[in-house]
Tab-separated table of C-alpha atoms in Angstrom:
chain	number	residue	atom	x	y	z
A	1	MET	CA	109.347	94.854	-62.007
A	2	GLY	CA	110.839	91.288	-61.389
A	3	LYS	CA	110.930	90.260	-57.914
A	4	VAL	CA	110.587	93.342	-55.609
A	5	THR	CA	113.689	92.477	-53.601
A	6	GLY	CA	115.445	90.127	-56.288
A	7	PHE	CA	118.472	92.897	-57.048
A	8	LEU	CA	119.151	92.418	-53.539
A	9	GLU	CA	118.907	88.388	-53.560
A	10	TYR	CA	120.804	87.514	-57.001
A	11	GLY	CA	123.389	88.955	-58.642
A	12	ARG	CA	124.325	89.252	-62.596
A	13	LEU	CA	125.149	86.272	-64.284
A	14	GLU	CA	126.626	86.572	-67.276
A	15	GLU	CA	126.382	84.165	-70.957
A	16	GLY	CA	128.882	81.600	-71.022
A	17	TYR	CA	131.440	81.136	-74.087
A	18	ALA	CA	133.025	77.387	-75.242
A	19	PRO	CA	136.647	76.979	-74.404
A	20	VAL	CA	139.084	79.100	-76.668
A	21	GLU	CA	140.525	76.157	-77.645
A	22	ALA	CA	137.406	74.381	-79.081
A	23	ARG	CA	135.934	77.426	-80.691
A	24	VAL	CA	139.145	78.916	-82.694
A	25	LYS	CA	138.801	75.839	-84.599
A	26	HIS	CA	135.324	76.920	-86.078
A	27	TYR	CA	133.483	79.833	-87.461
A	28	LYS	CA	130.109	78.844	-85.424
A	29	GLU	CA	128.867	81.040	-82.757
A	30	PHE	CA	130.049	79.808	-78.877
A	31	VAL	CA	128.041	82.061	-76.633
A	32	ILE	CA	126.083	79.973	-74.708
A	33	GLY	CA	122.791	81.547	-73.642
A	34	LEU	CA	120.910	81.861	-70.307
A	35	SER	CA	118.533	78.595	-69.541
A	36	ALA	CA	114.659	79.715	-69.169
A	37	ASP	CA	115.415	79.655	-64.981
A	38	GLN	CA	118.578	81.889	-65.567
A	39	ALA	CA	116.883	84.180	-67.637
A	40	LYS	CA	114.174	84.410	-64.803
A	41	VAL	CA	116.395	85.176	-62.009
A	42	GLN	CA	118.068	87.650	-64.165
A	43	GLY	CA	114.562	89.422	-65.068
A	44	ALA	CA	114.365	89.040	-61.059
A	45	ARG	CA	116.953	91.385	-60.710
A	46	CYS	CA	115.205	94.107	-62.817
A	47	MET	CA	113.908	96.993	-60.074
A	48	ASP	CA	111.051	99.074	-59.714
A	49	CYS	CA	112.918	102.367	-60.499
A	50	GLY	CA	110.313	104.616	-61.327
A	51	THR	CA	112.162	105.760	-63.930
A	52	PRO	CA	113.583	103.205	-66.256
A	53	PHE	CA	116.574	104.915	-68.021
A	54	CYS	CA	117.121	101.728	-69.963
A	55	ASN	CA	114.259	102.245	-72.152
A	56	SER	CA	116.030	106.007	-73.205
A	57	GLY	CA	119.735	104.525	-73.180
A	58	CYS	CA	118.308	101.853	-76.425
A	59	PRO	CA	117.818	103.511	-79.076
A	60	VAL	CA	114.940	101.416	-80.258
A	61	ASN	CA	113.355	101.915	-76.842
A	62	ASN	CA	112.817	98.558	-75.850
A	63	ILE	CA	110.238	98.184	-73.156
A	64	ILE	CA	112.925	96.428	-71.525
A	65	PRO	CA	110.892	96.263	-67.847
A	66	ASP	CA	108.038	94.649	-69.136
A	67	PHE	CA	109.628	92.279	-70.741
A	68	ASN	CA	112.015	91.358	-67.724
A	69	ASP	CA	108.939	91.038	-65.784
A	70	LEU	CA	107.354	88.640	-68.061
A	71	VAL	CA	110.452	86.234	-68.447
A	72	TYR	CA	110.444	86.652	-64.510
A	73	ARG	CA	106.481	85.383	-64.677
A	74	GLY	CA	107.354	82.794	-67.035
A	75	ASP	CA	105.391	84.407	-69.568
A	76	TRP	CA	107.705	84.426	-72.603
A	77	ARG	CA	104.922	84.478	-75.278
A	78	ASN	CA	104.038	87.886	-74.040
A	79	ALA	CA	107.606	88.453	-73.928
A	80	ILE	CA	108.466	88.153	-77.374
A	81	THR	CA	105.464	90.404	-78.244
A	82	VAL	CA	106.674	93.014	-75.999
A	83	LEU	CA	110.208	93.126	-77.698
A	84	HIS	CA	108.976	92.357	-81.267
A	85	SER	CA	106.719	96.094	-81.012
A	86	THR	CA	110.332	97.646	-81.041
A	87	ASN	CA	112.677	95.726	-82.527
A	88	ASN	CA	112.090	93.856	-85.751
A	89	PHE	CA	115.493	91.776	-85.056
A	90	PRO	CA	116.216	90.971	-81.568
A	91	GLU	CA	118.321	87.854	-82.760
A	92	PHE	CA	120.721	90.322	-84.145
A	93	THR	CA	120.705	92.816	-81.424
A	94	GLY	CA	120.658	89.877	-78.544
A	95	ARG	CA	124.272	88.933	-80.471
A	96	ILE	CA	126.386	92.090	-81.591
A	97	CYS	CA	124.567	94.985	-79.794
A	98	PRO	CA	127.126	96.368	-77.370
A	99	ALA	CA	124.081	96.770	-74.847
A	100	PRO	CA	123.970	100.891	-74.009
A	101	CYS	CA	120.388	99.960	-72.419
A	102	GLU	CA	122.793	98.025	-69.565
A	103	ALA	CA	125.058	101.061	-68.891
A	104	ALA	CA	121.776	103.030	-68.532
A	105	CYS	CA	120.629	100.735	-66.121
A	106	VAL	CA	119.579	102.508	-62.360
A	107	LEU	CA	120.986	98.997	-60.908
A	108	ASN	CA	124.190	99.876	-62.460
A	109	VAL	CA	124.961	103.032	-60.450
A	110	ASN	CA	126.120	101.381	-57.787
A	111	ASP	CA	125.983	97.414	-58.372
A	112	ASP	CA	126.340	95.085	-61.696
A	113	ALA	CA	123.647	96.275	-64.348
A	114	VAL	CA	120.708	93.868	-65.323
A	115	GLY	CA	121.591	91.275	-68.049
A	116	ILE	CA	119.329	93.043	-70.390
A	117	LYS	CA	120.984	91.735	-73.427
A	118	SER	CA	121.388	88.176	-72.245
A	119	ILE	CA	117.367	88.468	-71.455
A	120	GLU	CA	116.618	89.428	-75.042
A	121	HIS	CA	118.764	86.989	-76.597
A	122	ALA	CA	116.734	84.007	-74.333
A	123	ILE	CA	113.470	85.570	-75.405
A	124	ILE	CA	114.086	85.418	-79.288
A	125	ASP	CA	115.660	82.398	-79.519
A	126	ARG	CA	112.936	80.710	-77.502
A	127	ALA	CA	110.524	82.635	-79.540
A	128	TRP	CA	112.128	80.758	-82.677
A	129	GLU	CA	112.286	77.346	-81.016
A	130	GLU	CA	108.672	77.438	-80.086
A	131	GLY	CA	107.405	78.722	-83.452
A	132	TRP	CA	106.064	82.111	-82.317
A	133	VAL	CA	108.063	84.288	-85.068
A	134	GLU	CA	105.782	83.854	-87.788
A	135	PRO	CA	104.373	85.775	-91.111
A	136	GLN	CA	102.344	88.814	-90.662
A	137	PRO	CA	101.069	89.593	-94.239
A	138	PRO	CA	99.379	92.801	-94.471
A	139	LYS	CA	95.494	93.240	-94.051
A	140	ALA	CA	95.018	95.477	-97.276
A	141	LEU	CA	97.397	96.655	-99.891
A	142	THR	CA	97.895	100.226	-100.921
A	143	GLY	CA	98.529	99.825	-104.474
A	144	LYS	CA	101.589	102.132	-104.084
A	145	LYS	CA	105.227	101.122	-104.679
A	146	VAL	CA	108.335	101.590	-102.879
A	147	ALA	CA	111.990	100.674	-103.479
A	148	VAL	CA	114.335	100.368	-100.434
A	149	VAL	CA	118.082	100.769	-101.416
A	150	GLY	CA	120.581	98.393	-99.071
A	151	SER	CA	119.329	95.457	-97.249
A	152	GLY	CA	121.412	95.885	-94.117
A	153	PRO	CA	119.528	96.108	-90.697
A	154	ALA	CA	118.102	99.531	-91.431
A	155	GLY	CA	116.847	98.262	-95.305
A	156	MET	CA	115.465	95.341	-93.744
A	157	ALA	CA	113.584	96.859	-90.617
A	158	ALA	CA	112.044	99.956	-93.485
A	159	ALA	CA	111.228	97.101	-95.973
A	160	GLN	CA	109.328	94.863	-93.114
A	161	GLN	CA	107.414	97.722	-91.860
A	162	LEU	CA	106.416	99.067	-94.902
A	163	VAL	CA	105.211	95.726	-96.257
A	164	ARG	CA	103.204	94.960	-93.281
A	165	ALA	CA	101.553	98.803	-93.967
A	166	GLY	CA	100.422	96.980	-97.413
A	167	HIS	CA	102.833	98.542	-99.679
A	168	ASP	CA	104.115	96.716	-102.522
A	169	VAL	CA	107.983	96.771	-101.494
A	170	THR	CA	111.172	95.729	-103.450
A	171	LEU	CA	114.313	95.393	-101.462
A	172	PHE	CA	117.545	95.970	-103.365
A	173	GLU	CA	121.005	94.887	-102.477
A	174	LYS	CA	124.135	95.001	-104.420
A	175	ASN	CA	125.638	92.002	-102.923
A	176	ASP	CA	124.683	88.642	-103.801
A	177	ARG	CA	122.916	87.882	-100.122
A	178	VAL	CA	120.785	90.096	-98.042
A	179	GLY	CA	122.424	91.552	-95.075
A	180	GLY	CA	124.853	94.378	-95.775
A	181	LEU	CA	127.537	94.537	-92.508
A	182	LEU	CA	125.548	91.727	-90.873
A	183	ARG	CA	126.047	89.450	-93.701
A	184	TYR	CA	129.513	90.427	-94.764
A	185	GLY	CA	130.767	92.426	-91.820
A	186	ILE	CA	129.898	90.634	-88.851
A	187	PRO	CA	132.091	87.262	-88.576
A	188	ASP	CA	129.822	84.430	-88.425
A	189	PHE	CA	131.333	83.339	-84.933
A	190	LYS	CA	129.366	86.495	-83.762
A	191	MET	CA	126.223	85.930	-85.471
A	192	GLU	CA	125.604	82.987	-88.063
A	193	LYS	CA	123.935	84.095	-91.154
A	194	SER	CA	121.062	81.537	-90.795
A	195	HIS	CA	119.322	84.257	-88.104
A	196	ILE	CA	119.280	86.341	-91.435
A	197	ASP	CA	118.221	83.622	-93.895
A	198	ARG	CA	115.328	82.835	-91.834
A	199	ARG	CA	114.049	86.489	-91.287
A	200	VAL	CA	114.084	86.966	-94.962
A	201	GLU	CA	112.214	84.062	-95.347
A	202	GLN	CA	109.626	85.569	-93.066
A	203	MET	CA	109.799	88.980	-95.159
A	204	LYS	CA	109.106	87.051	-98.280
A	205	ALA	CA	105.953	85.629	-96.918
A	206	GLU	CA	104.733	88.973	-95.790
A	207	GLY	CA	105.091	90.245	-99.578
A	208	LEU	CA	108.592	91.202	-99.688
A	209	LYS	CA	110.298	91.239	-103.380
A	210	VAL	CA	114.037	90.869	-102.924
A	211	ARG	CA	116.729	91.573	-105.709
A	212	THR	CA	120.237	90.829	-105.181
A	213	GLY	CA	123.249	91.335	-106.930
A	214	VAL	CA	121.697	94.564	-108.265
A	215	LEU	CA	123.972	97.917	-108.163
A	216	VAL	CA	121.915	100.804	-107.972
A	217	ALA	CA	124.033	103.799	-108.966
A	218	GLY	CA	124.571	106.281	-112.222
A	219	ASP	CA	126.976	105.550	-114.961
A	220	LYS	CA	130.360	105.490	-112.860
A	221	GLY	CA	129.370	102.756	-110.496
A	222	LEU	CA	131.155	102.588	-107.602
A	223	GLY	CA	134.119	104.761	-108.925
A	224	ASP	CA	137.708	103.703	-109.605
A	225	GLY	CA	139.746	102.290	-107.032
A	226	SER	CA	136.695	101.470	-104.573
A	227	LYS	CA	137.292	99.251	-101.779
A	228	VAL	CA	133.689	98.580	-100.943
A	229	THR	CA	132.178	94.925	-101.242
A	230	ASN	CA	130.233	94.635	-104.338
A	231	TRP	CA	129.687	91.552	-106.124
A	232	ALA	CA	126.504	92.678	-108.255
A	233	LYS	CA	125.859	91.254	-111.555
A	234	ASP	CA	123.251	93.915	-112.578
A	235	THR	CA	122.638	97.723	-112.122
A	236	VAL	CA	119.493	99.977	-112.300
A	237	SER	CA	119.382	103.503	-112.542
A	238	PRO	CA	118.031	106.274	-110.291
A	239	GLU	CA	115.809	107.265	-112.965
A	240	GLN	CA	114.669	103.646	-113.402
A	241	LEU	CA	113.584	103.705	-110.024
A	242	LYS	CA	111.990	107.118	-109.653
A	243	ALA	CA	110.003	105.947	-112.638
A	244	GLU	CA	108.898	102.933	-111.145
A	245	PHE	CA	108.350	103.332	-107.798
A	246	ASP	CA	106.332	105.817	-105.356
A	247	ALA	CA	108.789	106.437	-102.982
A	248	ILE	CA	112.460	105.324	-102.525
A	249	VAL	CA	114.391	104.643	-99.550
A	250	LEU	CA	118.131	104.744	-99.506
A	251	THR	CA	119.352	102.537	-96.681
A	252	GLY	CA	122.913	101.898	-97.646
A	253	GLY	CA	125.967	101.465	-95.250
A	254	ALA	CA	128.817	104.012	-94.481
A	255	GLU	CA	131.055	101.893	-96.171
A	256	GLN	CA	134.003	104.221	-96.944
A	257	SER	CA	136.698	102.745	-94.890
A	258	ARG	CA	139.284	105.413	-93.356
A	259	ASP	CA	142.726	105.388	-94.521
A	260	LEU	CA	146.390	105.533	-93.369
A	261	PRO	CA	148.121	107.352	-95.780
A	262	VAL	CA	151.547	107.158	-94.786
A	263	PRO	CA	154.615	106.050	-96.329
A	264	GLY	CA	154.830	102.368	-98.025
A	265	ARG	CA	150.880	102.394	-98.096
A	266	ASP	CA	151.050	101.059	-101.327
A	267	LEU	CA	153.032	97.943	-100.047
A	268	ASP	CA	151.111	94.512	-100.953
A	269	GLY	CA	150.068	92.882	-97.574
A	270	ILE	CA	148.356	96.094	-96.516
A	271	HIS	CA	144.463	95.784	-96.482
A	272	PHE	CA	140.990	97.426	-95.092
A	273	ALA	CA	139.130	95.130	-92.776
A	274	MET	CA	136.383	94.971	-95.529
A	275	GLU	CA	138.498	93.488	-97.388
A	276	PHE	CA	139.601	90.761	-95.492
A	277	LEU	CA	136.295	90.018	-93.293
A	278	PRO	CA	133.535	89.343	-96.142
A	279	GLN	CA	136.225	86.981	-97.834
A	280	GLN	CA	135.690	84.842	-94.858
A	281	ASN	CA	131.880	84.946	-94.628
A	282	LYS	CA	131.748	84.172	-98.501
A	283	VAL	CA	133.856	80.809	-97.769
A	284	ASN	CA	131.788	80.054	-95.267
A	285	ALA	CA	128.445	80.096	-97.164
A	286	GLY	CA	129.990	77.674	-99.547
A	287	ASP	CA	131.758	80.256	-102.190
A	288	LYS	CA	134.954	79.519	-103.970
A	289	LEU	CA	136.989	82.345	-103.977
A	290	LYS	CA	140.669	82.364	-105.580
A	291	GLY	CA	143.489	84.505	-103.726
A	292	GLN	CA	141.553	84.515	-100.349
A	293	LEU	CA	143.155	86.873	-97.592
A	294	ARG	CA	144.217	84.540	-95.092
A	295	ALA	CA	146.016	85.172	-91.702
A	296	ASP	CA	148.154	81.511	-92.172
A	297	GLY	CA	151.517	81.741	-90.057
A	298	LYS	CA	151.638	85.189	-90.598
A	299	HIS	CA	152.771	88.290	-87.889
A	300	VAL	CA	149.510	90.220	-87.942
A	301	ILE	CA	148.581	93.930	-87.011
A	302	VAL	CA	145.407	95.574	-86.661
A	303	ILE	CA	145.254	99.472	-86.995
A	304	GLY	CA	142.422	100.191	-85.223
A	305	GLY	CA	141.168	99.303	-81.453
A	306	GLY	CA	137.332	99.002	-82.304
A	307	ASP	CA	134.725	96.033	-83.145
A	308	THR	CA	136.118	95.898	-86.265
A	309	GLY	CA	139.670	95.577	-85.174
A	310	SER	CA	138.654	92.745	-82.368
A	311	ASP	CA	136.820	91.222	-85.395
A	312	CYS	CA	140.019	90.868	-87.662
A	313	VAL	CA	141.803	89.762	-84.499
A	314	GLY	CA	139.355	86.714	-83.942
A	315	THR	CA	138.991	85.707	-87.699
A	316	SER	CA	142.899	85.891	-87.794
A	317	ASN	CA	143.348	83.616	-84.977
A	318	ARG	CA	141.050	81.148	-86.619
A	319	HIS	CA	143.203	81.296	-89.869
A	320	GLY	CA	146.030	80.504	-87.202
A	321	ALA	CA	148.312	83.132	-87.511
A	322	ALA	CA	151.571	83.269	-85.929
A	323	SER	CA	151.029	86.004	-84.077
A	324	VAL	CA	148.172	89.013	-83.767
A	325	THR	CA	149.088	92.460	-82.291
A	326	GLN	CA	146.208	95.542	-82.252
A	327	PHE	CA	146.848	99.077	-82.034
A	328	GLU	CA	145.005	101.851	-80.752
A	329	LEU	CA	145.661	105.498	-80.598
A	330	LEU	CA	144.021	106.205	-77.617
A	331	PRO	CA	145.792	105.280	-74.318
A	332	GLN	CA	144.454	102.596	-72.271
A	333	PRO	CA	140.869	103.149	-70.860
A	334	PRO	CA	140.549	102.257	-67.073
A	335	GLU	CA	139.401	99.080	-66.204
A	336	GLN	CA	136.493	99.900	-64.398
A	337	GLU	CA	134.429	103.345	-65.203
A	338	ASP	CA	133.640	106.233	-62.580
A	339	ARG	CA	129.986	105.396	-62.424
A	340	PRO	CA	128.830	108.823	-60.645
A	341	LEU	CA	130.337	110.475	-63.247
A	342	THR	CA	129.394	108.674	-66.510
A	343	TRP	CA	125.904	106.997	-65.393
A	344	PRO	CA	123.183	106.707	-67.355
A	345	TYR	CA	125.689	107.454	-70.393
A	346	TRP	CA	127.844	104.971	-72.274
A	347	PRO	CA	131.312	105.210	-70.579
A	348	ILE	CA	134.704	104.956	-71.444
A	349	LYS	CA	136.283	101.727	-69.970
A	350	LEU	CA	138.671	98.824	-71.124
A	351	ARG	CA	136.755	96.396	-73.180
A	352	THR	CA	138.123	93.252	-73.765
A	353	SER	CA	136.086	91.047	-76.362
A	354	SER	CA	136.147	87.376	-76.590
A	355	SER	CA	138.503	87.764	-79.869
A	356	HIS	CA	141.089	89.152	-77.366
A	357	GLU	CA	140.602	86.346	-74.948
A	358	GLU	CA	141.550	84.252	-78.047
A	359	GLY	CA	144.835	85.255	-78.749
A	360	CYS	CA	146.340	89.060	-78.863
A	361	THR	CA	148.589	91.850	-77.837
A	362	ARG	CA	147.010	94.950	-77.324
A	363	GLU	CA	148.822	98.354	-77.733
A	364	PHE	CA	147.790	101.725	-76.567
A	365	ALA	CA	148.620	105.249	-77.655
A	366	ILE	CA	150.783	104.037	-80.643
A	367	ALA	CA	150.816	105.222	-84.015
A	368	THR	CA	151.866	103.953	-87.540
A	369	LYS	CA	154.713	106.542	-88.963
A	370	GLU	CA	155.659	104.000	-92.215
A	371	PHE	CA	155.125	100.580	-93.407
A	372	ILE	CA	158.290	99.103	-94.698
A	373	GLY	CA	158.767	96.123	-96.828
A	374	GLU	CA	161.006	94.044	-99.099
A	375	LYS	CA	160.206	93.418	-102.822
A	376	GLY	CA	157.059	95.115	-102.698
A	377	ARG	CA	155.778	93.368	-99.946
A	378	VAL	CA	154.947	94.799	-96.255
A	379	THR	CA	157.424	93.309	-93.542
A	380	GLY	CA	157.099	95.732	-90.785
A	381	LEU	CA	155.976	99.278	-89.530
A	382	LYS	CA	157.514	101.974	-87.782
A	383	THR	CA	155.883	103.014	-85.029
A	384	VAL	CA	155.995	105.799	-82.165
A	385	ARG	CA	154.480	106.022	-78.933
A	386	LEU	CA	151.997	108.823	-77.828
A	387	GLU	CA	151.272	111.213	-75.011
A	388	TRP	CA	147.582	112.883	-74.641
A	389	GLN	CA	147.538	115.965	-72.809
A	390	GLY	CA	144.496	118.359	-72.930
A	391	GLY	CA	142.892	116.093	-75.588
A	392	LYS	CA	145.892	116.806	-77.955
A	393	MET	CA	148.395	114.254	-79.242
A	394	THR	CA	151.795	114.266	-79.236
A	395	GLU	CA	154.710	111.869	-79.880
A	396	VAL	CA	157.205	110.868	-77.543
A	397	PRO	CA	160.664	111.362	-78.308
A	398	GLY	CA	163.013	108.944	-78.442
A	399	SER	CA	160.020	105.932	-78.466
A	400	GLU	CA	160.290	104.715	-82.305
A	401	GLN	CA	160.398	101.188	-83.057
A	402	THR	CA	160.009	98.621	-85.986
A	403	LEU	CA	157.620	95.751	-85.505
A	404	LYS	CA	157.563	92.962	-87.857
A	405	ALA	CA	154.126	92.602	-89.938
A	406	ASP	CA	153.493	90.202	-92.724
A	407	LEU	CA	149.567	91.440	-92.979
A	408	VAL	CA	148.283	94.429	-92.101
A	409	LEU	CA	144.377	95.376	-91.682
A	410	LEU	CA	143.369	98.473	-91.283
A	411	ALA	CA	140.204	98.787	-89.141
A	412	MET	CA	139.860	102.500	-87.912
A	413	GLY	CA	136.307	102.933	-89.133
A	414	PHE	CA	134.092	104.194	-91.642
A	415	VAL	CA	134.553	107.962	-93.106
A	416	SER	CA	131.152	108.204	-95.218
A	417	PRO	CA	128.844	106.445	-97.703
A	418	VAL	CA	130.029	105.705	-100.898
A	419	ALA	CA	129.567	109.114	-102.630
A	420	THR	CA	128.524	107.864	-106.165
A	421	VAL	CA	125.273	106.507	-104.787
A	422	LEU	CA	124.273	110.035	-103.448
A	423	ASP	CA	125.604	111.660	-106.192
A	424	ALA	CA	123.580	109.730	-108.821
A	425	PHE	CA	120.496	110.354	-106.756
A	426	GLY	CA	121.472	114.276	-106.674
A	427	VAL	CA	121.121	113.878	-102.808
A	428	ASP	CA	122.638	116.503	-100.710
A	429	LYS	CA	125.083	115.690	-98.346
A	430	ASP	CA	126.325	117.093	-94.990
A	431	ASN	CA	129.846	118.100	-94.268
A	432	ARG	CA	130.518	114.374	-93.369
A	433	GLY	CA	129.649	113.392	-96.862
A	434	ASN	CA	126.443	111.286	-95.561
A	435	ALA	CA	122.874	112.368	-96.727
A	436	ARG	CA	121.433	115.078	-95.687
A	437	ALA	CA	118.145	114.101	-94.033
A	438	SER	CA	116.448	115.584	-90.993
A	439	THR	CA	114.631	113.276	-88.745
A	440	ASP	CA	112.297	115.459	-86.850
A	441	ALA	CA	108.514	115.860	-87.625
A	442	SER	CA	108.902	118.219	-90.537
A	443	GLY	CA	112.004	116.464	-91.957
A	444	GLY	CA	110.882	113.134	-91.781
A	445	TYR	CA	114.188	111.500	-93.504
A	446	LYS	CA	113.277	112.960	-96.666
A	447	THR	CA	115.956	113.884	-99.098
A	448	ASN	CA	116.195	117.384	-101.211
A	449	VAL	CA	115.313	114.827	-104.118
A	450	ASP	CA	111.519	114.329	-104.644
A	451	LYS	CA	110.368	110.865	-103.077
A	452	VAL	CA	113.826	109.798	-101.852
A	453	PHE	CA	114.541	109.445	-98.534
A	454	ALA	CA	117.545	108.316	-96.343
A	455	ALA	CA	117.851	106.361	-93.133
A	456	GLY	CA	120.548	104.427	-91.380
A	457	ASP	CA	124.528	104.878	-91.579
A	458	ILE	CA	124.081	106.325	-95.152
A	459	ARG	CA	122.447	109.542	-93.287
A	460	ARG	CA	123.956	109.125	-89.972
A	461	GLY	CA	127.281	107.885	-90.473
A	462	GLN	CA	128.968	104.716	-88.779
A	463	SER	CA	126.941	103.561	-86.106
A	464	LEU	CA	125.355	100.330	-83.999
A	465	VAL	CA	122.885	97.960	-85.766
A	466	VAL	CA	120.289	99.173	-83.353
A	467	TRP	CA	120.245	102.545	-84.218
A	468	ALA	CA	120.106	101.174	-87.815
A	469	ILE	CA	116.862	99.203	-86.833
A	470	ARG	CA	115.446	102.393	-85.167
A	471	GLU	CA	116.063	104.479	-88.428
A	472	GLY	CA	114.696	102.085	-90.860
A	473	ARG	CA	111.602	101.700	-88.451
A	474	GLN	CA	111.216	105.566	-88.357
A	475	ALA	CA	111.928	106.351	-92.027
A	476	ALA	CA	109.096	103.584	-93.115
A	477	ARG	CA	106.642	105.372	-91.057
A	478	ALA	CA	107.919	108.610	-92.725
A	479	VAL	CA	107.107	107.219	-95.978
A	480	ASP	CA	104.002	105.631	-95.131
A	481	GLU	CA	102.748	109.207	-93.976
A	482	TYR	CA	104.313	110.545	-97.404
A	483	LEU	CA	102.044	108.372	-99.555
A	484	MET	CA	99.010	107.842	-97.370
A	485	GLY	CA	98.980	111.135	-95.447
A	486	SER	CA	99.011	109.079	-92.536
A	487	SER	CA	100.561	106.061	-90.622
A	488	SER	CA	99.784	103.379	-88.095
A	489	LEU	CA	102.909	102.327	-87.966
A	490	PRO	CA	105.062	103.159	-84.946
A	491	ARG	CA	107.680	105.816	-84.569
């Protein structure tokens, strides 16, 4: 694959970024993608390695050596055909996937991995520019009706596959626009929402029906005190869907944020990340919001060291925060992974995002003991340093400290789907609160409720966009088999 000696001749070339001082003044994407010639050189680095571990490292099993080779040979049209054969939305994964395929790259054993993600990004961007991404309406209709509840990447993938199989599919979304966390969780500077919009237009041209602003739930709705983003204007009951559709696929997210129940949690100025991030995305889309949560001139502390926390950092910097500090419970990982020990698996190492580079103090092995405040509003945090021994966390005596904070953002991950949605359908849950639905051949993403399936984060818990796409595609095949007895959709 690629050039036989390419990995010996060429080094890895990373995508570029616009300068920090320029990009923090707006919410547009700032990644500078590879040129055609640069992508060709990266494709040349792909080895004829015999067993391409990148394929299995990728949750959707992208046929990576093939499209690398096609880019190297300048056959971009066939490269997008190969890429689309396993991935409905490479413009999403090419921007926000952490690229486990690159960790599994054979070249990564003792050198820098092939820049697979950057090649994928280049392929799909060129495909859109050339007009190669076209609607693929079905050749025949089945007469079967399917409801897909939740329009994140899992729901979008399931809906597109089922429409192409000839089914009459309606995609339901409780918010005012399609996309789920892609729309209201991922900042625009990481992925502009025009990418979602043009996919939705393609899917509508294929025959998909879309209903936004519709909450699918029982009488209790989302429950009192829920912090889940919800701009629904209408409701539909599970009973209505069961009566109207031949199959229902639940593809909502794991939206219940992990809380931090320490003294002072009820002070004003302490918010979940998913209260903060969606508001900015709505403003970017031109919506008018009253009382938007903003970080202007504030000392911001982000609790949680993952991608959602990083997104809060980047958004706070664009607001003009006085300072931004990010907390992580775990100790600081090494800057370089132990490749012989971890390859081909996802390694633990220090990862510095573009948002960190824009301005952020990172604190590791630190815990919040108490929120403190004045007149009902947070003014600071009491913290303690941690030691980790044998996988157990202990507090370091005498390490207590008080840090100033005007705004605290909780970005510690998500614990489960919103229970009321599953309860309304009567779906059994596992011990983590996710929909119980097996993915093996006999289970086929079916829940305990007749003709109700579940896929994506609502089934597997908080995960990656690429896993959501995989589950949506596989669930679509399972639904097609359930309705028709067999399926030609890829699994």
